[in-house]
Amino acid sequence: MNLTEISIAAITLESSDPVAAEAFYAKAFGLGDRIRVRASDAPTSGFRAYTLSLVVSQPSTVDSLLGSALDAGATVVKPAKKNLWGYGGVVQAPDGSLWKVATSAKKDSGPATREVDDIVLLIGAEDVAASKQFYVEHGLTVARSFGRKYVEFAAPPKGIKLALYGRSALAKDAGVPADGTGSHRLAITSDAAFTDPDGFTWEAASN
């Protein structure tokens, strides 16, 4: 199957308490069925080798989404602040997943909203070049690439984007230690079915 003809329909997060996780995501981010939850008690510890990023238009939207996540039960990993690339922060959901909310803007251009421009799954690859080659061979198109450091693949409008970052670099960006073992507790829902070099599972969407 040529992956240029498909897109990531949803991210499925696995939780030992899926009912609570669904309630958290509805209150925190309101992303609808693009973020799904299912039950799992698969062993996992430490960094799960991915983060999920919400890219928004301005700092006040960052603050709004992070605020609702904290109200819903998330914990602060990196407080929101200005940085070289804009403004953003990181929280950890009760199910253990790490969420970064960020904007390239450093000033507001209008009233605060809760609109999310992009959802990005960043995988912390053991070998960025090898993982990049795997996805290219499966038909993904590279949108941006910075050597062996970072790769972003093309996605259709409103599609969930896939990007690759080195495992240690991604953990540092998220503000957590890079060590971790066990299940990622995440699956990628699309029209494809395979497992990538870093152990992430792509599952075919049910019709």
PDB file of C-alpha atoms in Angstrom:
ATOM      1  CA  MET A   1       0.000   0.000   0.000  1.00  0.00           C
ATOM      2  CA  ASN A   2       1.265   3.456  -0.843  1.00  0.00           C
ATOM      3  CA  LEU A   3       1.120   5.640   2.260  1.00  0.00           C
ATOM      4  CA  THR A   4       1.014   8.838   0.205  1.00  0.00           C
ATOM      5  CA  GLU A   5      -2.616   7.930  -0.465  1.00  0.00           C
ATOM      6  CA  ILE A   6      -3.545   7.643   3.194  1.00  0.00           C
ATOM      7  CA  SER A   7      -3.319   9.702   6.330  1.00  0.00           C
ATOM      8  CA  ILE A   8      -3.205   9.136  10.059  1.00  0.00           C
ATOM      9  CA  ALA A   9      -6.845   9.055  11.063  1.00  0.00           C
ATOM     10  CA  ALA A  10      -6.304   8.896  14.802  1.00  0.00           C
ATOM     11  CA  ILE A  11      -3.934   8.161  17.617  1.00  0.00           C
ATOM     12  CA  THR A  12      -5.066   5.430  19.998  1.00  0.00           C
ATOM     13  CA  LEU A  13      -3.707   5.748  23.523  1.00  0.00           C
ATOM     14  CA  GLU A  14      -3.779   2.770  25.865  1.00  0.00           C
ATOM     15  CA  SER A  15      -4.721   3.277  29.488  1.00  0.00           C
ATOM     16  CA  SER A  16      -5.414   1.127  32.521  1.00  0.00           C
ATOM     17  CA  ASP A  17      -8.457   3.354  33.106  1.00  0.00           C
ATOM     18  CA  PRO A  18      -9.886   4.176  29.656  1.00  0.00           C
ATOM     19  CA  VAL A  19     -13.073   5.766  31.003  1.00  0.00           C
ATOM     20  CA  ALA A  20     -11.077   8.287  33.027  1.00  0.00           C
ATOM     21  CA  ALA A  21      -8.703   8.865  30.108  1.00  0.00           C
ATOM     22  CA  GLU A  22     -11.569   9.614  27.719  1.00  0.00           C
ATOM     23  CA  ALA A  23     -13.033  12.071  30.210  1.00  0.00           C
ATOM     24  CA  PHE A  24      -9.640  13.743  30.578  1.00  0.00           C
ATOM     25  CA  TYR A  25      -9.133  14.279  26.838  1.00  0.00           C
ATOM     26  CA  ALA A  26     -12.657  15.565  26.322  1.00  0.00           C
ATOM     27  CA  LYS A  27     -12.159  18.187  29.026  1.00  0.00           C
ATOM     28  CA  ALA A  28      -8.506  18.977  28.385  1.00  0.00           C
ATOM     29  CA  PHE A  29      -8.241  19.379  24.627  1.00  0.00           C
ATOM     30  CA  GLY A  30     -11.546  18.516  22.945  1.00  0.00           C
ATOM     31  CA  LEU A  31      -9.921  16.772  19.977  1.00  0.00           C
ATOM     32  CA  GLY A  32     -12.844  14.469  19.261  1.00  0.00           C
ATOM     33  CA  ASP A  33     -12.200  11.056  17.744  1.00  0.00           C
ATOM     34  CA  ARG A  34      -8.719  11.972  16.544  1.00  0.00           C
ATOM     35  CA  ILE A  35      -7.522  10.872  19.996  1.00  0.00           C
ATOM     36  CA  ARG A  36      -8.950   7.533  21.020  1.00  0.00           C
ATOM     37  CA  VAL A  37      -8.475   5.452  24.138  1.00  0.00           C
ATOM     38  CA  ARG A  38      -8.598   1.740  24.844  1.00  0.00           C
ATOM     39  CA  ALA A  39      -7.820  -0.447  27.826  1.00  0.00           C
ATOM     40  CA  SER A  40      -4.367  -1.916  28.377  1.00  0.00           C
ATOM     41  CA  ASP A  41      -2.262  -3.016  31.314  1.00  0.00           C
ATOM     42  CA  ALA A  42       0.838  -3.625  29.178  1.00  0.00           C
ATOM     43  CA  PRO A  43       3.953  -2.994  31.286  1.00  0.00           C
ATOM     44  CA  THR A  44       5.559   0.381  30.661  1.00  0.00           C
ATOM     45  CA  SER A  45       7.901   2.642  32.576  1.00  0.00           C
ATOM     46  CA  GLY A  46       9.654   5.948  32.046  1.00  0.00           C
ATOM     47  CA  PHE A  47       9.787   7.695  28.674  1.00  0.00           C
ATOM     48  CA  ARG A  48       7.574   5.994  26.091  1.00  0.00           C
ATOM     49  CA  ALA A  49       9.628   7.371  23.153  1.00  0.00           C
ATOM     50  CA  TYR A  50       6.980   9.762  21.834  1.00  0.00           C
ATOM     51  CA  THR A  51       5.272  13.036  22.520  1.00  0.00           C
ATOM     52  CA  LEU A  52       2.089  14.528  21.114  1.00  0.00           C
ATOM     53  CA  SER A  53       2.173  18.194  20.141  1.00  0.00           C
ATOM     54  CA  LEU A  54      -0.666  20.626  19.608  1.00  0.00           C
ATOM     55  CA  VAL A  55       0.411  23.505  17.382  1.00  0.00           C
ATOM     56  CA  VAL A  56      -1.690  26.640  17.836  1.00  0.00           C
ATOM     57  CA  SER A  57      -1.703  30.221  16.603  1.00  0.00           C
ATOM     58  CA  GLN A  58      -0.815  32.309  19.669  1.00  0.00           C
ATOM     59  CA  PRO A  59       0.335  32.223  23.318  1.00  0.00           C
ATOM     60  CA  SER A  60      -3.120  32.769  24.816  1.00  0.00           C
ATOM     61  CA  THR A  61      -4.350  29.610  23.078  1.00  0.00           C
ATOM     62  CA  VAL A  62      -1.391  27.720  24.531  1.00  0.00           C
ATOM     63  CA  ASP A  63      -2.348  28.947  27.982  1.00  0.00           C
ATOM     64  CA  SER A  64      -6.005  28.072  27.479  1.00  0.00           C
ATOM     65  CA  LEU A  65      -5.309  24.475  26.441  1.00  0.00           C
ATOM     66  CA  LEU A  66      -2.656  23.896  29.078  1.00  0.00           C
ATOM     67  CA  GLY A  67      -4.968  25.392  31.699  1.00  0.00           C
ATOM     68  CA  SER A  68      -7.832  23.073  30.819  1.00  0.00           C
ATOM     69  CA  ALA A  69      -5.451  20.105  30.806  1.00  0.00           C
ATOM     70  CA  LEU A  70      -4.294  20.965  34.317  1.00  0.00           C
ATOM     71  CA  ASP A  71      -7.888  21.430  35.449  1.00  0.00           C
ATOM     72  CA  ALA A  72      -8.669  17.970  34.059  1.00  0.00           C
ATOM     73  CA  GLY A  73      -5.854  16.348  36.030  1.00  0.00           C
ATOM     74  CA  ALA A  74      -2.618  16.754  34.039  1.00  0.00           C
ATOM     75  CA  THR A  75       0.648  17.636  35.754  1.00  0.00           C
ATOM     76  CA  VAL A  76       3.175  20.260  34.666  1.00  0.00           C
ATOM     77  CA  VAL A  77       6.403  18.954  33.156  1.00  0.00           C
ATOM     78  CA  LYS A  78       7.654  22.213  31.611  1.00  0.00           C
ATOM     79  CA  PRO A  79       5.786  25.433  32.432  1.00  0.00           C
ATOM     80  CA  ALA A  80       4.751  27.515  29.431  1.00  0.00           C
ATOM     81  CA  LYS A  81       7.278  30.199  28.539  1.00  0.00           C
ATOM     82  CA  LYS A  82       8.842  32.041  25.635  1.00  0.00           C
ATOM     83  CA  ASN A  83      11.727  30.323  23.899  1.00  0.00           C
ATOM     84  CA  LEU A  84      13.826  30.620  20.777  1.00  0.00           C
ATOM     85  CA  TRP A  85      11.061  29.130  18.632  1.00  0.00           C
ATOM     86  CA  GLY A  86       8.033  30.842  20.160  1.00  0.00           C
ATOM     87  CA  TYR A  87       6.005  29.946  23.250  1.00  0.00           C
ATOM     88  CA  GLY A  88       4.967  26.616  24.742  1.00  0.00           C
ATOM     89  CA  GLY A  89       4.868  24.148  27.601  1.00  0.00           C
ATOM     90  CA  VAL A  90       4.574  20.432  28.343  1.00  0.00           C
ATOM     91  CA  VAL A  91       2.154  18.508  30.554  1.00  0.00           C
ATOM     92  CA  GLN A  92       1.730  14.832  31.364  1.00  0.00           C
ATOM     93  CA  ALA A  93      -1.727  13.326  31.124  1.00  0.00           C
ATOM     94  CA  PRO A  94      -2.984  10.985  33.866  1.00  0.00           C
ATOM     95  CA  ASP A  95      -2.449   8.034  31.478  1.00  0.00           C
ATOM     96  CA  GLY A  96       1.259   8.941  31.280  1.00  0.00           C
ATOM     97  CA  SER A  97       1.440  10.438  27.799  1.00  0.00           C
ATOM     98  CA  LEU A  98       3.335  13.686  27.282  1.00  0.00           C
ATOM     99  CA  TRP A  99       1.659  16.627  25.554  1.00  0.00           C
ATOM    100  CA  LYS A 100       3.364  19.758  24.281  1.00  0.00           C
ATOM    101  CA  VAL A 101       1.253  22.789  23.370  1.00  0.00           C
ATOM    102  CA  ALA A 102       3.173  25.405  21.404  1.00  0.00           C
ATOM    103  CA  THR A 103       3.053  28.314  18.981  1.00  0.00           C
ATOM    104  CA  SER A 104       5.689  29.991  16.844  1.00  0.00           C
ATOM    105  CA  ALA A 105       4.183  33.361  17.778  1.00  0.00           C
ATOM    106  CA  LYS A 106       5.491  35.246  20.800  1.00  0.00           C
ATOM    107  CA  LYS A 107       2.591  37.714  20.984  1.00  0.00           C
ATOM    108  CA  ASP A 108      -1.172  37.382  20.698  1.00  0.00           C
ATOM    109  CA  SER A 109      -2.756  38.602  17.484  1.00  0.00           C
ATOM    110  CA  GLY A 110      -6.357  38.386  18.686  1.00  0.00           C
ATOM    111  CA  PRO A 111      -8.685  36.950  21.334  1.00  0.00           C
ATOM    112  CA  ALA A 112      -7.800  33.613  22.877  1.00  0.00           C
ATOM    113  CA  THR A 113      -9.297  30.565  21.164  1.00  0.00           C
ATOM    114  CA  ARG A 114      -9.049  26.818  21.617  1.00  0.00           C
ATOM    115  CA  GLU A 115      -8.431  26.089  17.954  1.00  0.00           C
ATOM    116  CA  VAL A 116      -5.684  23.567  17.222  1.00  0.00           C
ATOM    117  CA  ASP A 117      -3.903  24.064  13.899  1.00  0.00           C
ATOM    118  CA  ASP A 118      -1.943  20.791  13.895  1.00  0.00           C
ATOM    119  CA  ILE A 119      -1.624  17.600  15.903  1.00  0.00           C
ATOM    120  CA  VAL A 120       1.870  16.148  15.608  1.00  0.00           C
ATOM    121  CA  LEU A 121       3.051  12.727  16.753  1.00  0.00           C
ATOM    122  CA  LEU A 122       6.783  12.947  17.409  1.00  0.00           C
ATOM    123  CA  ILE A 123       8.518   9.598  17.644  1.00  0.00           C
ATOM    124  CA  GLY A 124      11.811   9.418  19.521  1.00  0.00           C
ATOM    125  CA  ALA A 125      13.715   7.204  17.095  1.00  0.00           C
ATOM    126  CA  GLU A 126      16.800   5.229  18.046  1.00  0.00           C
ATOM    127  CA  ASP A 127      18.165   5.938  14.538  1.00  0.00           C
ATOM    128  CA  VAL A 128      16.401   8.824  12.799  1.00  0.00           C
ATOM    129  CA  ALA A 129      17.966   8.087   9.407  1.00  0.00           C
ATOM    130  CA  ALA A 130      16.948   4.424   9.490  1.00  0.00           C
ATOM    131  CA  SER A 131      13.394   5.214  10.580  1.00  0.00           C
ATOM    132  CA  LYS A 132      13.163   7.926   7.917  1.00  0.00           C
ATOM    133  CA  GLN A 133      14.261   5.461   5.241  1.00  0.00           C
ATOM    134  CA  PHE A 134      11.701   2.930   6.445  1.00  0.00           C
ATOM    135  CA  TYR A 135       8.852   5.405   6.075  1.00  0.00           C
ATOM    136  CA  VAL A 136      10.098   6.708   2.733  1.00  0.00           C
ATOM    137  CA  GLU A 137      10.202   3.128   1.438  1.00  0.00           C
ATOM    138  CA  HIS A 138       6.614   2.742   2.612  1.00  0.00           C
ATOM    139  CA  GLY A 139       5.609   5.772   0.561  1.00  0.00           C
ATOM    140  CA  LEU A 140       5.617   8.720   2.965  1.00  0.00           C
ATOM    141  CA  THR A 141       6.809  12.046   1.599  1.00  0.00           C
ATOM    142  CA  VAL A 142       9.367  14.043   3.548  1.00  0.00           C
ATOM    143  CA  ALA A 143       8.200  17.607   4.123  1.00  0.00           C
ATOM    144  CA  ARG A 144      11.191  18.802   6.162  1.00  0.00           C
ATOM    145  CA  SER A 145      14.433  17.158   7.164  1.00  0.00           C
ATOM    146  CA  PHE A 146      17.437  18.292   9.173  1.00  0.00           C
ATOM    147  CA  GLY A 147      19.963  15.532   8.637  1.00  0.00           C
ATOM    148  CA  ARG A 148      19.826  12.833  11.283  1.00  0.00           C
ATOM    149  CA  LYS A 149      18.210  15.162  13.829  1.00  0.00           C
ATOM    150  CA  TYR A 150      14.624  15.778  12.722  1.00  0.00           C
ATOM    151  CA  VAL A 151      12.266  14.647   9.985  1.00  0.00           C
ATOM    152  CA  GLU A 152       8.687  15.727   9.332  1.00  0.00           C
ATOM    153  CA  PHE A 153       6.437  13.962   6.849  1.00  0.00           C
ATOM    154  CA  ALA A 154       3.744  15.528   4.697  1.00  0.00           C
ATOM    155  CA  ALA A 155       0.134  15.202   5.818  1.00  0.00           C
ATOM    156  CA  PRO A 156      -3.162  16.305   4.250  1.00  0.00           C
ATOM    157  CA  PRO A 157      -5.064  19.259   5.746  1.00  0.00           C
ATOM    158  CA  LYS A 158      -6.436  18.359   9.192  1.00  0.00           C
ATOM    159  CA  GLY A 159      -4.428  15.128   9.135  1.00  0.00           C
ATOM    160  CA  ILE A 160      -2.262  14.136  12.072  1.00  0.00           C
ATOM    161  CA  LYS A 161       1.379  14.775  11.230  1.00  0.00           C
ATOM    162  CA  LEU A 162       4.203  12.325  11.854  1.00  0.00           C
ATOM    163  CA  ALA A 163       7.692  13.512  12.761  1.00  0.00           C
ATOM    164  CA  LEU A 164      10.907  11.833  13.903  1.00  0.00           C
ATOM    165  CA  TYR A 165      13.364  13.117  16.475  1.00  0.00           C
ATOM    166  CA  GLY A 166      16.224  11.374  18.240  1.00  0.00           C
ATOM    167  CA  ARG A 167      15.042   9.637  21.399  1.00  0.00           C
ATOM    168  CA  SER A 168      17.352  11.563  23.735  1.00  0.00           C
ATOM    169  CA  ALA A 169      16.675  14.873  21.989  1.00  0.00           C
ATOM    170  CA  LEU A 170      12.913  14.369  22.207  1.00  0.00           C
ATOM    171  CA  ALA A 171      13.082  13.483  25.888  1.00  0.00           C
ATOM    172  CA  LYS A 172      15.170  16.609  26.537  1.00  0.00           C
ATOM    173  CA  ASP A 173      12.675  18.741  24.606  1.00  0.00           C
ATOM    174  CA  ALA A 174       9.853  17.270  26.692  1.00  0.00           C
ATOM    175  CA  GLY A 175      11.748  17.797  29.930  1.00  0.00           C
ATOM    176  CA  VAL A 176      11.996  14.155  31.034  1.00  0.00           C
ATOM    177  CA  PRO A 177      14.770  11.519  31.350  1.00  0.00           C
ATOM    178  CA  ALA A 178      15.242   9.449  28.186  1.00  0.00           C
ATOM    179  CA  ASP A 179      15.210   6.094  29.978  1.00  0.00           C
ATOM    180  CA  GLY A 180      12.152   3.917  29.561  1.00  0.00           C
ATOM    181  CA  THR A 181      11.108   0.349  28.845  1.00  0.00           C
ATOM    182  CA  GLY A 182       8.051  -1.650  27.894  1.00  0.00           C
ATOM    183  CA  SER A 183       5.034  -0.774  25.807  1.00  0.00           C
ATOM    184  CA  HIS A 184       4.654   2.560  24.045  1.00  0.00           C
ATOM    185  CA  ARG A 185       0.944   2.287  24.904  1.00  0.00           C
ATOM    186  CA  LEU A 186       0.143   3.988  21.621  1.00  0.00           C
ATOM    187  CA  ALA A 187      -1.078   2.833  18.206  1.00  0.00           C
ATOM    188  CA  ILE A 188      -1.355   4.777  14.952  1.00  0.00           C
ATOM    189  CA  THR A 189      -4.676   4.356  13.175  1.00  0.00           C
ATOM    190  CA  SER A 190      -4.595   4.662   9.367  1.00  0.00           C
ATOM    191  CA  ASP A 191      -5.194   2.587   6.243  1.00  0.00           C
ATOM    192  CA  ALA A 192      -1.896   0.756   6.769  1.00  0.00           C
ATOM    193  CA  ALA A 193      -0.898  -2.067   9.093  1.00  0.00           C
ATOM    194  CA  PHE A 194       2.734  -2.655  10.087  1.00  0.00           C
ATOM    195  CA  THR A 195       5.252  -2.125  12.872  1.00  0.00           C
ATOM    196  CA  ASP A 196       8.022   0.447  12.396  1.00  0.00           C
ATOM    197  CA  PRO A 197      11.715   0.057  13.398  1.00  0.00           C
ATOM    198  CA  ASP A 198      11.040   1.696  16.780  1.00  0.00           C
ATOM    199  CA  GLY A 199       8.239  -0.701  17.665  1.00  0.00           C
ATOM    200  CA  PHE A 200       5.286   1.585  16.984  1.00  0.00           C
ATOM    201  CA  THR A 201       2.251  -0.195  15.587  1.00  0.00           C
ATOM    202  CA  TRP A 202       0.193   1.092  12.674  1.00  0.00           C
ATOM    203  CA  GLU A 203      -3.311  -0.383  12.627  1.00  0.00           C
ATOM    204  CA  ALA A 204      -5.765  -0.377   9.738  1.00  0.00           C
ATOM    205  CA  ALA A 205      -8.819   1.767  10.426  1.00  0.00           C
ATOM    206  CA  SER A 206     -12.067  -0.161  10.626  1.00  0.00           C
ATOM    207  CA  ASN A 207     -14.669   0.801   8.048  1.00  0.00           C
TER     208      ASN A 207
END
